[in-house]
CSV table of C-alpha atoms in Angstrom, one decimal:
chain,number,residue,atom,x,y,z
A,1,MET,CA,3.2,83.7,58.4
A,2,PHE,CA,4.4,86.8,56.5
A,3,ARG,CA,2.3,87.7,53.4
A,4,LYS,CA,3.9,89.3,50.6
A,5,ARG,CA,2.1,92.7,50.0
A,6,PRO,CA,1.0,93.1,46.4
A,7,VAL,CA,1.4,96.0,44.4
A,8,ALA,CA,-1.4,98.3,43.9
A,9,PRO,CA,-2.3,98.0,39.5
A,10,THR,CA,-3.8,101.3,40.0
A,11,GLU,CA,-0.7,103.5,41.2
A,12,PRO,CA,0.4,106.5,39.4
A,13,PRO,CA,2.1,105.4,35.8
A,14,GLN,CA,4.7,107.6,34.0
A,15,TRP,CA,3.2,107.4,31.2
A,16,LEU,CA,-0.1,107.0,30.2
A,17,ILE,CA,-0.8,105.7,26.2
A,18,VAL,CA,-4.0,105.4,24.8
A,19,GLY,CA,-5.4,104.9,21.6
A,20,LEU,CA,-8.5,106.7,19.4
A,21,GLY,CA,-11.4,105.0,18.1
A,22,ASN,CA,-15.3,103.8,18.3
A,23,PRO,CA,-16.4,101.3,20.8
A,24,GLY,CA,-18.7,97.9,19.7
A,25,PRO,CA,-18.1,95.1,17.3
A,26,GLU,CA,-19.3,97.2,14.0
A,27,TYR,CA,-16.0,99.1,14.6
A,28,ARG,CA,-13.5,96.4,14.9
A,29,GLY,CA,-11.2,96.4,12.9
A,30,THR,CA,-12.0,99.7,10.6
A,31,ARG,CA,-9.8,102.3,9.8
A,32,HIS,CA,-10.2,105.0,12.6
A,33,ASN,CA,-9.8,101.9,14.9
A,34,VAL,CA,-6.3,101.5,14.7
A,35,GLY,CA,-5.8,103.9,17.5
A,36,PHE,CA,-6.8,100.6,19.5
A,37,ASP,CA,-5.4,97.7,17.1
A,38,ALA,CA,-2.6,99.9,18.8
A,39,ILE,CA,-3.0,99.8,21.8
A,40,ASP,CA,-3.6,95.5,21.8
A,41,GLU,CA,-0.7,95.3,20.0
A,42,ILE,CA,1.5,96.7,23.0
A,43,ALA,CA,0.0,95.5,25.2
A,44,GLU,CA,0.1,91.8,23.6
A,45,GLU,CA,4.2,93.1,22.9
A,46,ASN,CA,4.6,93.7,26.6
A,47,ARG,CA,2.4,91.1,28.0
A,48,ILE,CA,-0.4,93.0,29.7
A,49,LYS,CA,-3.7,92.7,30.7
A,50,LEU,CA,-6.7,94.8,29.5
A,51,ASP,CA,-8.6,94.1,32.3
A,52,LYS,CA,-9.7,97.0,34.0
A,53,ALA,CA,-12.2,100.3,34.2
A,54,LYS,CA,-12.3,103.7,34.9
A,55,HIS,CA,-13.7,106.7,33.7
A,56,SER,CA,-14.7,104.8,30.1
A,57,ALA,CA,-12.2,103.6,29.3
A,58,ARG,CA,-10.9,99.9,29.6
A,59,LEU,CA,-7.4,99.7,30.9
A,60,GLY,CA,-4.1,97.9,31.8
A,61,PHE,CA,-1.1,98.3,34.3
A,62,GLY,CA,2.4,97.3,33.8
A,63,THR,CA,5.7,97.9,32.5
A,64,ILE,CA,7.8,98.7,29.0
A,65,SER,CA,10.8,98.4,29.8
A,66,GLY,CA,11.0,98.7,34.1
A,67,VAL,CA,8.5,101.5,33.4
A,68,SER,CA,5.3,102.0,35.0
A,69,VAL,CA,2.3,102.6,32.0
A,70,ALA,CA,-1.2,103.3,31.6
A,71,LEU,CA,-2.9,101.2,27.9
A,72,ALA,CA,-6.2,103.0,27.8
A,73,LYS,CA,-8.9,102.5,25.1
A,74,PRO,CA,-11.4,105.4,26.0
A,75,LEU,CA,-15.5,103.7,25.6
A,76,THR,CA,-16.8,106.7,24.4
A,77,PHE,CA,-17.3,108.2,20.9
A,78,MET,CA,-14.4,109.1,19.1
A,79,ASN,CA,-15.2,112.4,19.5
A,80,LEU,CA,-16.0,112.1,23.1
A,81,SER,CA,-12.4,110.9,23.9
A,82,GLY,CA,-11.3,113.8,26.0
A,83,ARG,CA,-14.6,112.6,28.3
A,84,SER,CA,-12.8,109.5,29.1
A,85,VAL,CA,-8.7,110.8,29.0
A,86,VAL,CA,-8.7,113.9,30.5
A,87,PRO,CA,-10.2,112.2,34.0
A,88,LEU,CA,-7.6,109.3,33.5
A,89,VAL,CA,-5.5,112.0,33.6
A,90,GLN,CA,-6.4,113.9,36.6
A,91,SER,CA,-6.7,110.7,38.3
A,92,PHE,CA,-3.3,109.1,37.3
A,93,GLY,CA,-1.5,112.8,38.4
A,94,LEU,CA,0.0,112.7,35.6
A,95,LYS,CA,1.2,116.3,32.8
A,96,PRO,CA,-0.5,116.3,29.7
A,97,GLU,CA,3.7,115.5,28.9
A,98,GLN,CA,3.3,112.2,29.7
A,99,VAL,CA,0.3,110.9,28.0
A,100,LEU,CA,0.7,109.5,25.0
A,101,VAL,CA,-2.6,109.8,22.2
A,102,ILE,CA,-2.3,107.4,18.7
A,103,ALA,CA,-4.7,107.9,16.4
A,104,ASP,CA,-5.3,107.4,12.6
A,105,ASP,CA,-4.8,109.4,10.2
A,106,LEU,CA,-6.2,110.3,6.5
A,107,ASP,CA,-3.3,112.3,5.6
A,108,LEU,CA,-0.4,109.9,6.4
A,109,ALA,CA,0.2,107.5,3.2
A,110,LEU,CA,-1.6,103.6,4.7
A,111,GLY,CA,0.9,102.3,6.6
A,112,LYS,CA,3.4,105.4,7.6
A,113,VAL,CA,3.9,106.6,11.3
A,114,ARG,CA,4.9,109.9,12.4
A,115,MET,CA,4.9,111.1,16.2
A,116,ARG,CA,5.3,114.9,17.2
A,117,PRO,CA,5.9,116.4,20.6
A,118,LYS,CA,2.6,118.4,20.5
A,119,GLY,CA,0.6,119.9,17.6
A,120,GLY,CA,-3.0,120.7,16.5
A,121,SER,CA,-6.0,118.2,15.7
A,122,GLY,CA,-5.4,117.9,12.1
A,123,GLY,CA,-9.3,117.7,11.7
A,124,HIS,CA,-9.5,114.8,14.0
A,125,ASN,CA,-12.6,114.7,15.9
A,126,GLY,CA,-10.8,113.1,19.4
A,127,HIS,CA,-8.0,115.3,19.0
A,128,LYS,CA,-10.2,118.2,19.2
A,129,SER,CA,-11.9,117.2,22.6
A,130,ILE,CA,-8.9,115.8,24.2
A,131,SER,CA,-7.5,119.4,23.3
A,132,ALA,CA,-10.8,121.3,24.5
A,133,MET,CA,-11.0,119.3,27.6
A,134,MET,CA,-7.5,119.1,28.7
A,135,LYS,CA,-7.1,122.8,27.8
A,136,THR,CA,-4.1,122.4,25.5
A,137,GLU,CA,-2.2,120.5,22.9
A,138,ASN,CA,0.7,120.3,24.6
A,139,TYR,CA,0.9,116.3,24.2
A,140,PRO,CA,2.9,113.8,22.6
A,141,ARG,CA,0.5,111.6,19.4
A,142,ILE,CA,1.7,109.5,17.4
A,143,ARG,CA,-0.2,109.6,13.7
A,144,ILE,CA,-0.9,105.4,11.5
A,145,GLY,CA,-1.0,106.8,7.8
A,146,ILE,CA,-4.8,104.6,6.6
A,147,GLY,CA,-5.1,106.6,3.3
A,148,ARG,CA,-7.3,109.4,1.9
A,149,GLY,CA,-9.1,106.8,-0.1
A,150,ASP,CA,-11.9,107.5,-3.0
A,151,ASP,CA,-15.2,107.5,-0.5
A,152,GLU,CA,-16.7,110.1,1.1
A,153,THR,CA,-14.4,110.7,4.6
A,154,ILE,CA,-16.7,108.8,6.9
A,155,ASP,CA,-17.7,106.3,4.7
A,156,HIS,CA,-13.6,105.6,4.2
A,157,VAL,CA,-12.8,106.1,7.9
A,158,LEU,CA,-15.3,103.1,8.5
A,159,SER,CA,-14.0,100.9,6.8
A,160,THR,CA,-11.8,97.7,7.0
A,161,PHE,CA,-8.5,97.3,5.7
A,162,LYS,CA,-9.0,95.5,2.8
A,163,PRO,CA,-6.5,92.2,2.8
A,164,GLU,CA,-3.6,93.5,1.0
A,165,GLU,CA,-3.3,96.7,3.0
A,166,ARG,CA,-3.0,94.5,6.1
A,167,THR,CA,0.2,93.7,5.6
A,168,ASP,CA,1.1,97.2,5.9
A,169,ILE,CA,-1.1,98.3,8.9
A,170,ASN,CA,0.3,95.4,10.9
A,171,ALA,CA,4.6,96.7,10.2
A,172,ALA,CA,2.9,100.3,11.2
A,173,LEU,CA,1.1,98.2,14.4
A,174,ARG,CA,5.0,96.8,15.6
A,175,HIS,CA,6.5,100.4,14.6
A,176,VAL,CA,4.5,101.6,17.1
A,177,ALA,CA,4.5,99.3,19.7
A,178,LYS,CA,8.6,99.2,19.3
A,179,THR,CA,8.7,103.0,19.6
A,180,CYS,CA,7.3,103.1,23.2
A,181,GLN,CA,9.8,101.2,24.1
A,182,VAL,CA,11.8,103.3,23.1
A,183,LEU,CA,9.6,105.8,24.7
A,184,CYS,CA,10.6,104.1,28.0
A,185,GLU,CA,14.0,103.1,27.7
A,186,SER,CA,15.4,106.6,25.9
A,187,GLY,CA,13.2,109.3,25.9
A,188,LEU,CA,10.5,111.5,24.0
A,189,GLU,CA,13.2,113.1,21.8
A,190,MET,CA,15.1,109.2,20.8
A,191,ALA,CA,11.0,107.8,20.2
A,192,ILE,CA,10.1,110.7,18.7
A,193,THR,CA,13.4,110.1,16.1
A,194,PHE,CA,12.8,106.5,16.0
A,195,ALA,CA,9.6,106.5,15.1
A,196,ASN,CA,9.8,109.1,12.1
A,197,LYS,CA,13.1,107.2,10.3
A,198,PRO,CA,13.1,106.9,6.8
A,199,ASP,CA,13.2,103.3,7.3
A,200,GLY,CA,10.4,103.1,9.9
A,201,ALA,CA,7.0,102.0,9.0
């Protein structure tokens, strides 16, 4: 009797989608970890289990609109994100253009979502680490606005969202998940147009 050969979960994905954050329960739900929250939303929306580990990252393999993807949460601290992301990129044989990085942004209003095909770090230590180790800034990224707040920067980014802010943040996370669907269905240019549309998050 012949058995159906299982599909290896580690076969190269067409996209590596990375959400940035800090590991540990003390950082769960903080503004700086909204990238992790986005990965959770994408995983839930597409029934992808984050049940693998590789190169200091929690991983999930699956498909979005028929396109194979890997979802990743680096378990290094934020300013060491490149130590996890770059080995993943290399092990999957991907180009920087196939790596989508999702992170928080202080300079965007709370709940606003913006996507770019490439760009500078904008002062974000996660992007600084990835760009330095990948030796390029030419990878797409999604920014989720967390607002600047009245506190010192470090206190603000490590604070949790207020109950009245959750509606906007949850809407932003859904918008990011939908943007990833558009990315897989229609490509990067269409995804950027969708992510940045005025009536979006």
